[in-house]
Coordinates of C-alpha atoms in Angstrom, one line a residue:
Chain Q
M66 CA -1.3 123.5 24.6
I67 CA 1.4 124.8 22.2
E68 CA 2.3 121.3 21.1
T69 CA 2.5 121.5 17.3
A70 CA 4.7 123.4 14.9
S71 CA 1.6 124.8 13.4
Q72 CA 0.4 126.3 16.7
R73 CA 3.8 127.8 17.3
E74 CA 3.8 129.4 13.9
K75 CA 0.3 130.8 14.4
L76 CA 1.3 132.2 17.7
E77 CA 4.4 133.8 16.2
A78 CA 2.3 135.4 13.5
W79 CA -0.2 136.7 16.0
L80 CA 2.6 138.1 18.2
K81 CA 4.1 139.8 15.2
Q82 CA 0.8 141.5 14.5
V83 CA 0.0 142.7 18.0
A84 CA 3.5 143.8 18.8
S85 CA 3.7 145.6 15.4
A86 CA 7.0 143.8 14.8
D87 CA 8.7 142.8 11.6
K88 CA 9.6 139.4 12.9
V89 CA 8.9 137.3 16.0
E90 CA 10.6 134.0 16.7
I91 CA 9.6 132.0 19.8
T92 CA 13.0 130.7 21.0
A93 CA 11.7 128.7 24.1
I94 CA 8.4 127.7 25.6
K95 CA 8.3 126.4 29.2
T96 CA 5.3 125.6 31.4
L97 CA 5.3 127.4 34.7
T98 CA 4.2 125.8 37.9
G99 CA 1.7 127.3 40.4
G100 CA -1.5 127.6 38.4
A101 CA -4.0 125.0 39.6
V102 CA -6.9 126.8 37.9
Q103 CA -5.1 128.4 34.9
E104 CA -2.1 127.4 32.9
N105 CA 0.9 129.7 32.6
W106 CA 3.6 129.4 29.9
K107 CA 6.8 131.2 29.7
L108 CA 7.6 132.4 26.2
S109 CA 11.0 133.6 25.3
C110 CA 11.0 135.6 22.0
H111 CA 13.4 137.1 19.6
I112 CA 11.7 140.2 18.2
E113 CA 12.8 142.4 15.4
G114 CA 11.1 145.8 14.9
G115 CA 8.5 147.6 16.9
T116 CA 8.6 148.7 20.5
E117 CA 9.3 145.2 21.8
S118 CA 12.4 144.7 19.6
G119 CA 15.0 142.5 21.3
E120 CA 15.0 139.4 23.5
Q121 CA 11.7 139.4 25.4
H122 CA 10.2 137.1 28.0
Y123 CA 6.4 136.9 28.4
V124 CA 3.9 134.8 30.2
L125 CA 1.0 133.3 28.2
R126 CA -2.0 132.6 30.5
C127 CA -4.9 130.4 29.5
D128 CA -7.6 128.2 31.0
A129 CA -6.6 124.9 32.4
P130 CA -8.4 121.9 30.8
S131 CA -11.0 122.0 33.5
G132 CA -11.6 125.2 35.4
I133 CA -13.5 126.4 38.4
S134 CA -16.9 127.9 37.5
V135 CA -16.6 131.1 39.6
S136 CA -13.5 132.3 37.9
L137 CA -13.4 135.1 35.4
S138 CA -12.8 134.5 31.7
R139 CA -9.3 135.3 30.4
S140 CA -10.7 138.3 28.6
E141 CA -12.3 139.6 31.8
E142 CA -9.2 138.9 33.9
F143 CA -7.1 140.8 31.3
K144 CA -9.4 143.9 31.7
V145 CA -9.2 143.8 35.5
L146 CA -5.4 143.4 35.3
S147 CA -5.3 146.4 32.9
T148 CA -7.4 148.5 35.3
V149 CA -5.3 147.8 38.4
H150 CA -2.1 148.3 36.4
A151 CA -3.3 151.7 35.4
V152 CA -3.7 152.8 39.1
G153 CA -0.2 151.7 40.0
V154 CA -0.8 148.3 41.6
T155 CA 2.3 146.2 41.3
V156 CA 1.3 143.6 38.7
P157 CA 2.9 142.1 35.6
E158 CA 2.2 144.4 32.7
P159 CA -0.7 143.1 30.7
L160 CA 0.1 143.3 27.0
W161 CA -2.3 141.5 24.6
L162 CA -5.5 139.5 24.7
C163 CA -6.6 136.8 22.2
D164 CA -10.2 135.5 22.2
D165 CA -9.8 133.8 18.9
L166 CA -10.1 130.0 19.5
E167 CA -8.7 129.3 16.1
L168 CA -5.2 130.1 17.4
L169 CA -4.6 127.8 20.3
G170 CA -8.1 126.3 21.0
R171 CA -8.5 128.4 24.2
P172 CA -8.6 132.1 25.0
F173 CA -5.3 133.5 26.4
Y174 CA -3.5 136.7 27.1
I175 CA 0.1 137.7 27.3
M176 CA 1.8 139.7 30.1
R177 CA 5.4 140.6 30.7
L178 CA 7.3 138.1 32.7
V179 CA 8.1 139.1 36.3
D180 CA 10.8 137.2 38.1
G181 CA 10.5 135.9 41.6
I182 CA 9.1 133.2 43.8
A183 CA 5.4 132.8 44.5
L184 CA 5.2 129.4 46.3
G185 CA 3.6 130.1 49.7
P186 CA 5.3 127.5 51.9
K187 CA 8.7 128.5 50.5
I188 CA 8.1 132.2 50.9
V189 CA 7.1 131.7 54.5
K190 CA 10.1 129.6 55.3
T191 CA 12.8 131.4 53.4
L192 CA 13.5 134.6 55.3
S193 CA 16.0 135.8 52.7
L194 CA 13.1 136.3 50.3
G195 CA 11.0 139.5 50.2
G196 CA 13.5 141.8 51.9
D197 CA 12.6 143.1 55.4
R198 CA 9.5 141.1 56.4
E199 CA 7.8 144.0 58.3
A200 CA 8.3 146.3 55.2
L201 CA 7.0 143.5 53.0
G202 CA 3.8 143.2 55.1
W203 CA 3.4 147.0 55.1
K204 CA 3.8 147.1 51.3
L205 CA 1.3 144.2 50.8
G206 CA -1.2 146.2 52.9
A207 CA -0.5 149.4 50.9
E208 CA -1.0 147.5 47.6
L209 CA -4.3 146.1 48.8
A210 CA -5.4 149.6 49.7
K211 CA -4.7 150.7 46.1
I212 CA -6.9 147.9 44.8
H213 CA -9.6 148.9 47.2
S214 CA -9.4 152.5 45.9
I215 CA -11.2 151.4 42.8
Q216 CA -14.9 151.7 43.2
P217 CA -17.8 151.1 40.8
P218 CA -18.7 152.0 38.1
V219 CA -15.5 151.6 36.0
N220 CA -15.4 151.8 32.3
G221 CA -14.4 148.4 30.9
L222 CA -15.4 146.4 34.0
E223 CA -19.2 146.3 33.3
F224 CA -19.1 142.5 33.3
L225 CA -18.5 142.6 37.1
S226 CA -21.9 142.6 38.8
I227 CA -22.4 145.1 41.5
P228 CA -24.1 143.4 44.6
D229 CA -27.6 144.6 45.3
D230 CA -27.4 143.3 48.9
H231 CA -24.5 143.0 51.3
P232 CA -21.6 141.1 49.8
S233 CA -21.5 138.9 52.9
T234 CA -25.1 137.5 52.4
R235 CA -24.3 137.1 48.7
M236 CA -21.1 135.1 49.6
I237 CA -23.0 132.9 52.0
Q238 CA -25.6 132.1 49.3
Q239 CA -22.9 131.4 46.7
L240 CA -21.1 129.1 49.1
Q241 CA -24.3 127.2 49.9
N242 CA -25.0 126.8 46.2
Q243 CA -21.5 125.5 45.6
L244 CA -21.9 123.1 48.5
D245 CA -25.2 121.9 47.0
S246 CA -23.5 121.3 43.7
L247 CA -21.2 118.8 45.3
D248 CA -22.3 115.2 45.6
T249 CA -21.0 114.9 49.2
T250 CA -22.2 116.4 52.5
H251 CA -20.2 118.5 54.8
P252 CA -21.8 119.4 58.2
V253 CA -18.8 121.4 59.4
L254 CA -19.1 123.7 56.5
E255 CA -22.9 124.0 57.0
W256 CA -22.1 124.9 60.7
G257 CA -19.7 127.5 59.6
L258 CA -22.1 129.1 57.1
R259 CA -24.9 129.1 59.7
W260 CA -22.5 130.8 62.1
A261 CA -21.9 133.4 59.4
E262 CA -25.6 134.1 59.1
Y263 CA -25.6 134.9 62.8
N264 CA -22.5 137.1 62.6
L265 CA -23.0 139.3 59.5
P266 CA -20.8 142.3 59.4
Q267 CA -21.9 145.9 59.1
K268 CA -22.5 147.1 55.5
N269 CA -19.4 148.6 54.0
I270 CA -18.5 150.5 50.9
I271 CA -18.2 148.4 47.7
T272 CA -14.7 148.3 46.1
L273 CA -12.8 146.1 43.7
V274 CA -11.7 143.1 45.6
H275 CA -9.0 140.6 44.5
Q276 CA -10.6 137.6 46.3
D277 CA -7.5 135.6 46.2
Y278 CA -5.0 138.1 47.8
R279 CA -2.7 135.8 49.8
T280 CA 0.8 134.5 50.3
G281 CA 1.2 132.2 47.3
N282 CA -0.3 134.7 44.8
Y283 CA 2.4 137.3 44.7
L284 CA 6.0 137.2 43.4
I285 CA 8.9 138.3 45.6
D286 CA 12.7 138.2 45.3
E287 CA 15.5 139.2 47.8
T288 CA 14.6 142.8 47.5
G289 CA 10.8 142.7 47.9
L290 CA 7.5 142.6 46.1
N291 CA 7.6 142.2 42.3
G292 CA 4.0 141.5 41.3
I293 CA 0.5 140.5 42.5
L294 CA -0.9 137.5 40.5
D295 CA -4.0 135.5 39.9
W296 CA -6.8 137.9 39.4
E297 CA -9.3 135.3 38.1
F298 CA -11.7 135.6 41.2
S299 CA -11.8 139.4 41.4
G300 CA -15.0 141.4 41.5
W301 CA -16.9 144.1 43.4
G302 CA -17.2 143.4 47.1
D303 CA -16.5 144.2 50.8
P304 CA -12.9 145.3 51.1
M305 CA -12.7 143.6 54.5
S306 CA -13.1 140.3 52.6
D307 CA -9.6 140.6 51.1
I308 CA -8.1 141.4 54.5
G309 CA -9.8 138.4 56.0
W310 CA -8.6 136.1 53.2
F311 CA -5.0 137.4 53.5
C312 CA -4.9 136.9 57.3
A313 CA -6.8 133.6 57.4
E314 CA -4.8 130.9 59.2
C315 CA -5.1 128.6 56.2
W316 CA -2.8 130.9 54.3
R317 CA -0.1 131.3 56.9
F318 CA 1.5 127.9 56.1
S319 CA 4.2 126.9 58.6
R320 CA 3.9 130.3 60.5
P321 CA 0.5 130.5 62.0
D322 CA 1.9 132.9 64.6
L323 CA 2.5 135.5 61.8
E324 CA -1.1 136.6 61.3
A325 CA -0.5 138.6 58.1
G326 CA 0.0 135.7 55.6
G327 CA 2.7 134.0 57.5
I328 CA 4.9 137.0 56.7
T329 CA 4.6 139.5 59.5
T330 CA 2.3 140.8 62.2
R331 CA -1.2 141.9 61.5
Q332 CA -0.2 145.4 62.7
S333 CA 2.4 145.9 60.0
F334 CA 0.0 144.8 57.3
Y335 CA -2.8 147.0 58.7
K336 CA -0.4 150.0 59.0
G337 CA 0.5 149.8 55.3
Y338 CA -3.2 149.5 54.4
L339 CA -4.4 152.4 56.5
K340 CA -1.6 154.6 55.3
T341 CA -2.8 154.3 51.7
S342 CA -6.6 153.6 52.2
E343 CA -9.7 155.7 52.6
C344 CA -11.3 152.6 54.3
S345 CA -11.0 152.0 58.0
I346 CA -10.5 148.4 59.2
D347 CA -13.6 146.8 60.9
E348 CA -12.1 144.0 63.1
Q349 CA -15.4 142.2 63.5
A350 CA -15.9 142.2 59.8
V351 CA -12.4 140.9 59.2
Y352 CA -13.1 138.0 61.7
F353 CA -16.3 137.2 59.8
W354 CA -14.4 137.1 56.5
E355 CA -11.6 134.9 58.0
V356 CA -14.3 132.3 58.9
I357 CA -15.7 132.7 55.4
A358 CA -12.2 132.4 53.9
H359 CA -11.8 128.9 55.5
I360 CA -15.2 127.8 54.3
R361 CA -14.4 129.1 50.8
W362 CA -11.0 127.4 50.7
A363 CA -12.6 124.2 52.0
I364 CA -15.1 124.2 49.1
I365 CA -12.3 125.0 46.6
T366 CA -10.4 121.9 47.8
L367 CA -13.5 119.8 47.3
Q368 CA -14.0 121.3 43.8
Q369 CA -10.3 120.6 43.0
A370 CA -10.6 117.0 44.2
N371 CA -13.8 116.7 42.0
R372 CA -11.8 117.7 38.9
H373 CA -9.7 114.6 39.6
L374 CA -12.6 112.4 40.7
S375 CA -14.8 113.2 37.7
G376 CA -12.0 112.2 35.4
A377 CA -11.8 115.7 33.8
Q378 CA -8.2 116.1 34.9
L379 CA -6.5 113.1 36.5
S380 CA -3.9 114.5 38.9
L381 CA -2.5 113.3 42.2
E382 CA -2.0 116.9 43.3
L383 CA -5.7 117.6 42.8
A384 CA -6.6 114.3 44.5
L385 CA -4.5 115.2 47.6
T386 CA -6.0 118.7 47.7
G387 CA -9.3 117.0 48.7
R388 CA -7.7 115.6 51.8
L389 CA -6.7 119.1 53.1
L390 CA -10.2 119.4 54.3
P391 CA -9.9 118.2 58.0
S392 CA -7.3 120.8 58.9
I393 CA -9.5 123.6 57.4
E394 CA -12.5 122.2 59.1
S395 CA -10.6 122.3 62.4
Q396 CA -9.8 126.0 61.9
I397 CA -13.5 126.7 61.2
L398 CA -14.5 125.0 64.4
N399 CA -11.9 126.8 66.4
M400 CA -13.3 130.2 65.2
T401 CA -17.0 129.3 65.6
S402 CA -17.5 127.8 69.0
P403 CA -21.1 128.1 70.4
A404 CA -20.0 131.0 72.6
T405 CA -19.1 133.1 69.5
W406 CA -22.6 132.9 68.0
K407 CA -23.9 136.5 68.3
T408 CA -27.6 136.3 68.8
A409 CA -28.5 132.6 68.9
Chain M
M22 CA -7.0 84.2 54.0
R23 CA -4.2 86.5 52.9
D24 CA -0.5 85.7 53.4
K25 CA 1.8 88.0 55.4
P26 CA 3.0 90.7 55.2
Q27 CA -0.3 92.5 55.1
G28 CA -1.1 95.3 52.7
T29 CA -0.5 98.0 55.3
D30 CA 2.9 96.5 56.2
L31 CA 3.8 96.4 52.5
L32 CA 2.8 100.1 52.2
T33 CA 5.1 100.9 55.2
E34 CA 8.0 99.1 53.6
A35 CA 7.4 100.7 50.2
R36 CA 7.4 104.1 51.7
R37 CA 10.7 103.4 53.6
T38 CA 12.3 102.2 50.3
L39 CA 11.1 105.3 48.5
I40 CA 12.4 107.7 51.3
E41 CA 15.7 106.0 51.9
K42 CA 16.7 104.7 48.5
V43 CA 14.8 106.6 45.8
L44 CA 14.2 110.1 47.1
P45 CA 17.9 111.1 47.5
T46 CA 18.7 110.3 43.9
L47 CA 15.9 112.5 42.4
S48 CA 15.9 115.9 40.7
S49 CA 13.8 118.6 42.2
E50 CA 11.0 118.1 39.7
T51 CA 10.6 114.4 40.1
R52 CA 11.2 114.8 43.9
F53 CA 8.0 116.9 44.1
N54 CA 6.0 114.2 42.4
T55 CA 7.6 111.5 44.6
L56 CA 6.8 113.5 47.8
M57 CA 3.2 113.6 46.6
V58 CA 3.2 109.8 46.1
L59 CA 4.6 109.4 49.6
R60 CA 1.9 111.6 51.0
A61 CA -0.8 109.6 49.3
M62 CA 0.7 106.3 50.5
D63 CA 1.0 107.6 54.0
L64 CA -2.6 108.7 54.1
A65 CA -3.9 105.4 52.6
E66 CA -1.9 103.5 55.2
R67 CA -3.3 105.4 58.1
E68 CA -6.7 105.1 56.7
L69 CA -6.3 101.3 56.5
R70 CA -5.1 101.2 60.1
A71 CA -7.9 103.5 61.4
S72 CA -9.6 102.4 64.6
A73 CA -13.0 100.8 64.0
T74 CA -13.9 101.9 67.6
D75 CA -13.5 105.6 66.7
E76 CA -15.7 105.1 63.6
K77 CA -18.4 103.4 65.7
Q78 CA -18.4 106.2 68.2
I79 CA -18.8 108.8 65.5
A80 CA -21.7 106.9 63.9
E81 CA -23.4 106.5 67.2
G82 CA -23.0 110.2 67.9
L83 CA -24.5 111.0 64.6
R84 CA -27.4 108.7 65.1
Q85 CA -28.2 110.4 68.4
L86 CA -28.0 113.9 67.0
V87 CA -30.3 113.1 64.0
A88 CA -32.8 110.9 65.9
F89 CA -33.1 113.7 68.5
K90 CA -34.3 116.1 65.8
T91 CA -36.2 114.3 63.2
A92 CA -36.1 111.1 61.2
K93 CA -37.3 112.2 57.8
N94 CA -34.3 111.3 55.7
N95 CA -32.6 108.0 55.5
N96 CA -29.1 109.4 55.1
A97 CA -28.2 110.7 58.5
L98 CA -25.4 113.0 57.4
V99 CA -27.6 114.6 54.7
Q100 CA -30.3 115.0 57.3
L101 CA -27.9 116.6 59.8
S102 CA -26.6 119.0 57.2
E103 CA -30.1 120.0 56.2
G104 CA -31.0 120.5 59.8
I105 CA -28.0 122.7 60.4
R106 CA -28.9 124.9 57.5
Q107 CA -32.5 125.1 58.6
G108 CA -31.4 126.4 62.0
N109 CA -32.2 123.2 64.0
F110 CA -28.8 123.2 65.6
D111 CA -27.9 126.8 66.1
S112 CA -25.0 127.2 68.6
S113 CA -25.7 123.6 69.7
E114 CA -23.0 122.4 72.1
N115 CA -23.9 118.7 71.4
L116 CA -23.4 119.2 67.7
Y117 CA -20.2 121.2 68.1
Q118 CA -18.7 118.4 70.2
W119 CA -19.7 115.8 67.6
L120 CA -18.2 117.9 64.8
Q121 CA -15.0 118.2 66.8
L122 CA -14.9 114.4 67.3
M123 CA -15.4 113.8 63.6
V124 CA -12.7 116.3 62.6
T125 CA -10.3 114.9 65.2
F126 CA -10.8 111.4 63.8
K127 CA -10.1 112.6 60.2
L128 CA -7.1 114.6 61.4
K129 CA -5.5 111.5 62.8
E130 CA -5.3 110.3 59.2
T131 CA -4.4 113.5 57.4
N132 CA -2.4 115.5 60.0
P133 CA -1.3 113.0 62.7
S134 CA 1.3 115.4 64.2

């Protein structure tokens, strides 16, 4: 994306302006792994003048060549990130947004670089990361509660639609539409969605929801949590949906026994949440959202595979993602046996 | 007629060569890509070796499920999915067993352990 000297110069000139600096020199650019939907670049800069003066490290975040239709624009994501940063959620500090396509051909924003590891399988396996695991689970619960403390309306977030009906029925409809847009047929996912229609949770308050809050989307080091990432799916919804997503078995990697994201027990995570939250935890709703989490993840894997199959972005990683489906389908079936259908 | 070794045997040998001779020499970045290549080869090999009997059993189970309900659509899988969404199979034990059979078959290729 930042391939030519001209693009680099344009970026330096723009950084100089937004940072109110006298001079900005980009000393290194490196692509960062981990963004299947977005691209992330590490920028190392030498800055003279202004509040950023010195050696600085930033992350430039932009759309991948082919995105997923339900994700927020970079401008919208930047506004959400700014909102949660303002209420004290542990996130990389959002700095500057650029909607001008003349600069790099795609909208992007800059945030301060946060160190740490985000790779889910590695985090789950490497017990030296994240400090005490029970404390990490507690902290992740508490951070989620802070996100859920934000309720509509919020100035600057008008682009997020407030659901008229229950977020669960809206989600089922969305997932059915997404399934219909694929050119393949998936009876297990249809079964799961039909189960969901029979097991709708009670109506809850509407809060800001991250919608991708899971192990793999936060940065940790040896001491603990450094930042919650990947806000592109956030919106207004049922707070229990984030708890279900975090605890869903598909996000526990090699530790299915540790129900809170493969990190710790569900109790530790819940304790942190309840200590900070005004919401109670509705276990039945969480179960519902865990089923939905697997269906949603299954559809994402199919969409990822389609990015490869359509030729939009040829990639072995995307292609292989499509073959994760059977294990997710198996988890859906395990949770939705005929005996669990509420009123059939 | 093809000569031996067959494609599946060649895939097995190619994987062994990659694992034993190439993988230990690689940097972490190229190692990640090579592991993905290995995964793809592994999957393709198991797919080529899949049991035709299992596939027949799944197809027969599908035919019975769909014929039992209606025969409007020529594509049985599409017809089944539409039927599920319309509520024709709510909490159906027969359908649930067939779905498990199909997923178990696919898991043999993707997650054999």
